[in-house]
Short mmCIF file of C-alpha atoms in Angstrom, two decimals:
data_model
loop_
_atom_site.label_atom_id
_atom_site.label_comp_id
_atom_site.label_asym_id
_atom_site.label_seq_id
_atom_site.Cartn_x
_atom_site.Cartn_y
_atom_site.Cartn_z
CA UNK A 1 10.68 -10.48 32.00
CA UNK A 2 11.39 -11.11 35.67
CA UNK A 3 7.71 -11.88 36.19
CA UNK A 4 6.90 -8.22 37.00
CA UNK A 5 8.93 -8.18 40.20
CA UNK A 6 11.78 -5.71 40.82
CA UNK A 7 14.19 -8.40 42.01
CA UNK A 8 13.39 -10.57 39.02
CA UNK A 9 14.09 -7.66 36.70
CA UNK A 10 17.42 -7.08 38.42
CA UNK A 11 18.49 -10.72 38.03
CA UNK A 12 17.34 -10.71 34.44
CA UNK A 13 19.33 -7.60 33.64
CA UNK A 14 22.42 -9.21 35.19
CA UNK A 15 21.91 -12.29 33.01
CA UNK A 16 21.49 -10.34 29.78
CA UNK A 17 24.32 -7.95 30.58
CA UNK A 18 26.61 -10.90 31.19
CA UNK A 19 25.49 -12.56 27.97
CA UNK A 20 26.00 -9.41 25.91
CA UNK A 21 29.48 -8.71 27.26
CA UNK A 22 30.56 -12.33 27.35
CA UNK A 23 29.45 -12.75 23.75
CA UNK A 24 31.98 -10.27 22.42
CA UNK A 25 34.72 -11.97 24.46
CA UNK A 26 33.66 -15.36 23.16
CA UNK A 27 34.50 -14.19 19.65
CA UNK A 28 38.19 -14.27 20.48
CA UNK A 29 37.90 -17.98 21.29
CA UNK A 30 36.41 -18.75 17.90
CA UNK A 31 32.79 -18.95 18.94
CA UNK A 32 30.59 -16.80 16.71
CA UNK A 33 29.15 -13.93 18.72
CA UNK A 34 25.73 -14.36 17.10
CA UNK A 35 25.18 -17.32 19.40
CA UNK A 36 24.41 -14.75 22.08
CA UNK A 37 21.53 -13.27 20.18
CA UNK A 38 20.23 -16.79 19.48
CA UNK A 39 20.41 -17.56 23.20
CA UNK A 40 18.69 -14.30 24.20
CA UNK A 41 16.05 -14.84 21.53
CA UNK A 42 15.39 -18.39 22.70
CA UNK A 43 15.09 -17.26 26.32
CA UNK A 44 12.58 -14.55 25.45
CA UNK A 45 10.69 -16.91 23.17
CA UNK A 46 10.46 -19.60 25.84
CA UNK A 47 9.23 -16.98 28.29
CA UNK A 48 6.58 -16.02 25.76
CA UNK A 49 5.38 -19.61 25.46
CA UNK A 50 5.60 -20.27 29.21
CA UNK A 51 2.19 -21.92 29.02
CA UNK A 52 4.01 -24.89 27.49
CA UNK A 53 5.59 -25.60 30.88
CA UNK A 54 2.45 -25.32 33.00
CA UNK A 55 1.63 -29.06 32.79
CA UNK A 56 5.21 -29.96 33.74
CA UNK A 57 5.14 -27.64 36.75
CA UNK A 58 1.80 -29.08 37.78
CA UNK A 59 3.17 -32.59 37.49
CA UNK A 60 6.26 -31.75 39.57
CA UNK A 61 4.07 -30.19 42.23
CA UNK A 62 1.95 -33.32 42.30
CA UNK A 63 5.02 -35.48 42.76
CA UNK A 64 6.08 -33.29 45.64
CA UNK A 65 2.69 -33.87 47.18
CA UNK A 66 1.88 -30.18 47.34
CA UNK A 67 -1.53 -28.74 46.82
CA UNK A 68 -2.12 -28.08 43.14
CA UNK A 69 -3.85 -24.86 42.33
CA UNK B 1 16.35 21.77 -17.52
CA UNK B 2 17.29 18.38 -18.90
CA UNK B 3 19.62 17.85 -15.94
CA UNK B 4 16.77 18.56 -13.59
CA UNK B 5 14.49 16.10 -15.37
CA UNK B 6 17.18 13.42 -15.32
CA UNK B 7 17.80 13.93 -11.60
CA UNK B 8 14.09 13.87 -10.87
CA UNK B 9 13.61 10.67 -12.85
CA UNK B 10 16.54 9.11 -11.07
CA UNK B 11 15.07 9.99 -7.68
CA UNK B 12 11.68 8.54 -8.66
CA UNK B 13 13.24 5.33 -9.98
CA UNK B 14 15.40 4.80 -6.91
CA UNK B 15 12.45 5.51 -4.65
CA UNK B 16 10.43 2.80 -6.39
CA UNK B 17 13.33 0.39 -6.06
CA UNK B 18 13.85 0.97 -2.34
CA UNK B 19 10.13 1.06 -1.58
CA UNK B 20 9.71 -2.52 -2.80
CA UNK B 21 11.01 -4.39 0.29
CA UNK B 22 8.89 -2.14 2.48
CA UNK B 23 5.81 -2.83 0.34
CA UNK B 24 6.20 -6.61 0.70
CA UNK B 25 6.85 -6.46 4.42
CA UNK B 26 4.06 -4.02 5.15
CA UNK B 27 1.59 -6.13 3.16
CA UNK B 28 2.64 -9.02 5.36
CA UNK B 29 1.82 -6.83 8.33
CA UNK B 30 -1.58 -6.08 6.80
CA UNK B 31 -2.45 -9.79 6.69
CA UNK B 32 -1.31 -10.36 10.24
CA UNK B 33 -2.97 -7.29 11.76
CA UNK B 34 -6.22 -7.88 9.92
CA UNK B 35 -6.45 -11.33 11.47
CA UNK B 36 -5.84 -9.84 14.91
CA UNK B 37 -2.23 -10.85 15.59
CA UNK B 38 0.33 -8.11 16.15
CA UNK B 39 3.49 -9.02 14.29
CA UNK B 40 6.52 -7.12 15.55
CA UNK B 41 8.84 -9.81 14.27
CA UNK B 42 8.43 -8.73 10.65
CA UNK B 43 11.83 -7.15 10.60
CA UNK B 44 13.58 -10.26 11.85
CA UNK B 45 11.72 -12.32 9.26
CA UNK B 46 12.84 -9.88 6.59
CA UNK B 47 16.43 -10.34 7.74
CA UNK B 48 16.13 -14.11 7.47
CA UNK B 49 14.49 -13.75 4.07
CA UNK B 50 17.35 -11.58 2.83
CA UNK B 51 19.90 -14.13 4.00
CA UNK B 52 17.99 -17.15 2.71
CA UNK B 53 17.49 -15.48 -0.68
CA UNK B 54 21.16 -14.66 -1.09
CA UNK B 55 22.35 -18.04 0.20
CA UNK B 56 19.98 -20.09 -1.98
CA UNK B 57 20.83 -17.95 -5.00
CA UNK B 58 24.53 -18.58 -4.48
CA UNK B 59 24.09 -22.32 -3.90
CA UNK B 60 21.55 -23.15 -6.61
CA UNK B 61 22.29 -20.35 -9.04
CA UNK B 62 18.61 -19.80 -9.73
CA UNK B 63 17.18 -16.55 -8.42
CA UNK B 64 13.55 -17.65 -8.74
CA UNK B 65 14.07 -20.65 -6.48
CA UNK B 66 15.91 -18.29 -4.14
CA UNK B 67 13.06 -15.76 -4.16
CA UNK B 68 10.41 -18.34 -3.28
CA UNK B 69 12.74 -20.19 -0.90
CA UNK B 70 13.37 -17.00 1.05
CA UNK B 71 9.64 -16.62 1.44
CA UNK B 72 9.25 -20.21 2.64
CA UNK B 73 12.10 -19.95 5.15
CA UNK B 74 10.75 -16.83 6.76
CA UNK B 75 7.26 -18.28 6.51
CA UNK B 76 8.57 -20.90 8.97
CA UNK B 77 9.50 -18.08 11.34
CA UNK B 78 6.03 -16.70 10.87
CA UNK B 79 4.70 -20.12 11.78
CA UNK B 80 6.81 -20.01 14.96
CA UNK B 81 5.20 -16.70 15.88
CA UNK B 82 1.80 -18.13 15.00
CA UNK B 83 2.28 -21.19 17.21
CA UNK B 84 3.43 -19.02 20.12
CA UNK B 85 0.58 -16.53 19.77
CA UNK B 86 -2.27 -18.84 18.87
CA UNK B 87 -1.55 -22.18 20.49
CA UNK B 88 0.28 -21.01 23.62
CA UNK B 89 -1.55 -17.71 23.93
CA UNK B 90 1.73 -15.86 24.33
CA UNK B 91 2.10 -12.13 24.59
CA UNK B 92 2.31 -11.11 20.93
CA UNK B 93 4.76 -8.29 21.51
CA UNK B 94 7.14 -10.47 23.53
CA UNK B 95 7.06 -13.22 20.93
CA UNK B 96 7.71 -10.68 18.17
CA UNK B 97 10.68 -9.23 20.00
CA UNK B 98 12.02 -12.74 20.58
CA UNK B 99 11.83 -13.37 16.84
CA UNK B 100 13.61 -10.09 16.19
CA UNK B 101 16.49 -11.36 18.35
CA UNK B 102 16.40 -14.92 17.13
CA UNK B 103 16.17 -14.40 13.38
CA UNK B 104 19.28 -12.26 12.75
CA UNK B 105 21.25 -14.51 15.10
CA UNK B 106 20.25 -17.63 13.21
CA UNK B 107 20.85 -15.97 9.83
CA UNK B 108 24.37 -14.87 10.73
CA UNK B 109 25.15 -18.18 12.43
CA UNK B 110 24.08 -20.24 9.42
CA UNK B 111 25.97 -17.85 7.18
CA UNK B 112 29.17 -18.47 9.15
CA UNK B 113 28.60 -22.22 8.90
CA UNK B 114 27.89 -22.16 5.18
CA UNK B 115 30.47 -19.71 3.92
CA UNK B 116 33.54 -20.51 6.01
CA UNK B 117 33.10 -17.99 8.79
CA UNK B 118 31.99 -15.06 6.65
CA UNK B 119 28.88 -13.15 7.66
CA UNK B 120 28.69 -11.82 4.13
CA UNK B 121 27.50 -14.16 1.40
CA UNK B 122 29.41 -14.21 -1.89
CA UNK B 123 27.75 -11.94 -4.40
CA UNK B 124 25.24 -13.31 -6.84
CA UNK B 125 26.48 -13.02 -10.45
CA UNK B 126 24.76 -10.27 -12.41
CA UNK B 127 23.10 -12.63 -14.89
CA UNK B 128 21.64 -14.69 -12.03
CA UNK B 129 19.93 -11.78 -10.35
CA UNK B 130 16.21 -11.37 -10.88
CA UNK B 131 15.52 -10.06 -14.38
CA UNK B 132 14.47 -6.58 -15.45
CA UNK B 133 11.52 -7.49 -17.69
CA UNK B 134 11.30 -4.19 -19.57
CA UNK B 135 15.04 -3.86 -20.17
CA UNK B 136 14.89 -5.07 -23.78
CA UNK B 137 12.02 -2.76 -24.72
CA UNK B 138 13.65 0.33 -23.22
CA UNK B 139 17.11 -0.32 -24.63
CA UNK B 140 15.72 -0.81 -28.15
CA UNK B 141 13.65 2.38 -27.78
CA UNK B 142 16.72 4.28 -26.61
CA UNK B 143 18.71 3.00 -29.57
CA UNK B 144 16.09 4.00 -32.15
CA UNK B 145 15.81 7.58 -30.85
CA UNK B 146 18.95 8.43 -28.90
CA UNK B 147 18.36 12.03 -27.80
CA UNK B 148 14.81 11.76 -26.54
CA UNK B 149 14.69 13.04 -22.96
CA UNK B 150 11.22 11.63 -22.31
CA UNK B 151 12.16 8.07 -23.20
CA UNK B 152 15.38 8.36 -21.22
CA UNK B 153 13.58 9.48 -18.06
CA UNK B 154 10.84 6.91 -18.51
CA UNK B 155 13.51 4.26 -18.79
CA UNK B 156 15.13 5.51 -15.57
CA UNK B 157 11.84 5.36 -13.74
CA UNK B 158 10.21 2.20 -15.07
CA UNK B 159 13.10 -0.05 -16.06
CA UNK B 160 12.99 -1.87 -12.71
CA UNK B 161 13.62 -5.35 -11.40
CA UNK B 162 10.67 -7.68 -11.68
CA UNK B 163 10.23 -7.62 -7.89
CA UNK B 164 8.85 -4.09 -8.21
CA UNK B 165 6.07 -5.22 -10.55
CA UNK B 166 5.36 -8.29 -8.43
CA UNK B 167 5.08 -6.00 -5.40
CA UNK B 168 2.37 -3.93 -7.07
CA UNK B 169 0.58 -7.12 -8.15
CA UNK B 170 0.74 -8.32 -4.54
CA UNK B 171 -0.75 -5.04 -3.34
CA UNK B 172 -3.66 -5.36 -5.74
CA UNK B 173 -4.10 -9.07 -5.00
CA UNK B 174 -4.20 -8.42 -1.27
CA UNK B 175 -6.77 -5.68 -1.67
CA UNK B 176 -8.90 -8.02 -3.76
CA UNK B 177 -8.51 -10.91 -1.33
CA UNK B 178 -9.32 -8.85 1.74
CA UNK B 179 -12.24 -6.80 0.46
CA UNK B 180 -13.80 -8.76 -2.39
CA UNK B 181 -13.73 -12.43 -1.43
CA UNK B 182 -15.32 -14.58 1.23
CA UNK B 183 -12.05 -15.54 2.84
CA UNK B 184 -11.13 -11.86 3.12
CA UNK B 185 -14.36 -11.12 4.93
CA UNK B 186 -13.59 -13.98 7.30
CA UNK B 187 -10.06 -12.69 7.92
CA UNK B 188 -11.40 -9.25 8.81
CA UNK B 189 -14.15 -10.73 10.97
CA UNK B 190 -11.61 -12.82 12.88
CA UNK B 191 -9.53 -9.72 13.48
CA UNK B 192 -12.45 -7.55 14.49
CA UNK B 193 -14.31 -9.91 16.79
CA UNK B 194 -12.93 -13.44 17.07
CA UNK B 195 -15.69 -14.68 19.37
CA UNK B 196 -18.45 -13.60 17.01
CA UNK B 197 -16.59 -15.16 14.09
CA UNK B 198 -16.22 -18.38 16.03
CA UNK B 199 -19.92 -18.40 16.87
CA UNK B 200 -20.93 -18.29 13.22
CA UNK B 201 -18.62 -21.18 12.39
CA UNK B 202 -15.44 -19.61 11.11
CA UNK B 203 -12.31 -21.53 12.08
CA UNK B 204 -10.45 -18.74 13.87
CA UNK B 205 -7.26 -20.72 14.48
CA UNK B 206 -6.91 -21.84 10.88
CA UNK B 207 -7.38 -18.32 9.53
CA UNK B 208 -4.87 -16.88 11.99
CA UNK B 209 -2.29 -19.56 11.22
CA UNK B 210 -2.72 -18.82 7.52
CA UNK B 211 -2.43 -15.06 7.96
CA UNK B 212 0.61 -15.04 10.23
CA UNK B 213 2.46 -17.54 8.03
CA UNK B 214 1.52 -15.43 5.03
CA UNK B 215 2.97 -12.34 6.70
CA UNK B 216 6.21 -14.25 7.28
CA UNK B 217 6.22 -15.38 3.65
CA UNK B 218 5.71 -11.86 2.32
CA UNK B 219 8.35 -10.31 4.55
CA UNK B 220 10.73 -13.00 3.34
CA UNK B 221 10.00 -11.92 -0.22
CA UNK B 222 10.72 -8.35 0.88
CA UNK B 223 14.08 -9.34 2.30
CA UNK B 224 14.91 -11.28 -0.84
CA UNK B 225 13.89 -8.32 -2.99
CA UNK B 226 16.51 -6.32 -1.12
CA UNK B 227 19.27 -8.92 -1.19
CA UNK B 228 19.00 -10.44 -4.67
CA UNK B 229 17.55 -7.58 -6.70
CA UNK B 230 18.70 -4.25 -5.28
CA UNK B 231 22.09 -5.33 -3.98
CA UNK B 232 23.56 -8.68 -4.84
CA UNK B 233 24.57 -10.17 -1.52
CA UNK B 234 23.67 -10.38 2.14
CA UNK B 235 25.72 -8.65 4.81
CA UNK B 236 25.00 -7.77 8.43
CA UNK B 237 24.58 -4.05 7.85
CA UNK B 238 22.29 -4.53 4.87
CA UNK B 239 19.28 -3.10 6.63
CA UNK B 240 20.90 -0.09 8.19
CA UNK B 241 19.21 3.02 6.91
CA UNK B 242 16.96 1.04 4.56
CA UNK B 243 14.16 -0.09 6.83
CA UNK B 244 12.44 1.53 9.74
CA UNK B 245 14.93 0.49 12.40
CA UNK B 246 17.95 2.65 13.24
#
């Protein structure tokens, strides 16, 4: 999480804290609060399979005309 | 004395009953670990299995379809973990934790969709739960000699749901598969030294996909053993105090 950088970890904690607290509030509007754990799970899972996005990032970089690693 | 024996038999019987979900799930872990993939998501898969078992049992009314269906549904979650770990080379712990978040969320969400906003499934009727295969034998024995303490305690210990017996069969079958067959040798080789196994022509990916899906399948059976044999429904707090998590 946060790509091993302190600032990334801070931002990540803010995101998850907001999700956790907002989830309980969302329940009063009729949205099931389990959606939050689905969202958190999906985020972590997509981070785990971040290799999936490498080709896309490479492609974007190429379009920008930057040097591709 | 007879009170002590009865209490002891009761403790043994209940222990067997509550050990069953753990046996299934841990055997799933054995498959996964032996093929070299750490599976932390077992608990989430168990949760999904418990929900799927209860939901399918309520909808179809057949507990056998529910038992196998629970295994298949959490086998799909195992496949998710397998794809992340094997194809995308993900960190196995991170993927497992993601599944532990994802699976209970999805189970509860689908439960709310299916049962009009309730996170608790309706209970499965008693006659549709999984059968107790030795029930007839023990009740006829108890009738023919009513005051026999030995038969009474044996009945308390061994008159279990069929999931208990299947669990022990699964334990034996896994031991046989892993240590006595060719495919078991391959599984262990893949776990021990994947490069060497690959060099001698074993398909490492195929074996790992099989093993991780199998671990999902077995933990689904474990969850279903809890939700449609021990208790008769699924509810969010079902696992509290019953599995390893707090």
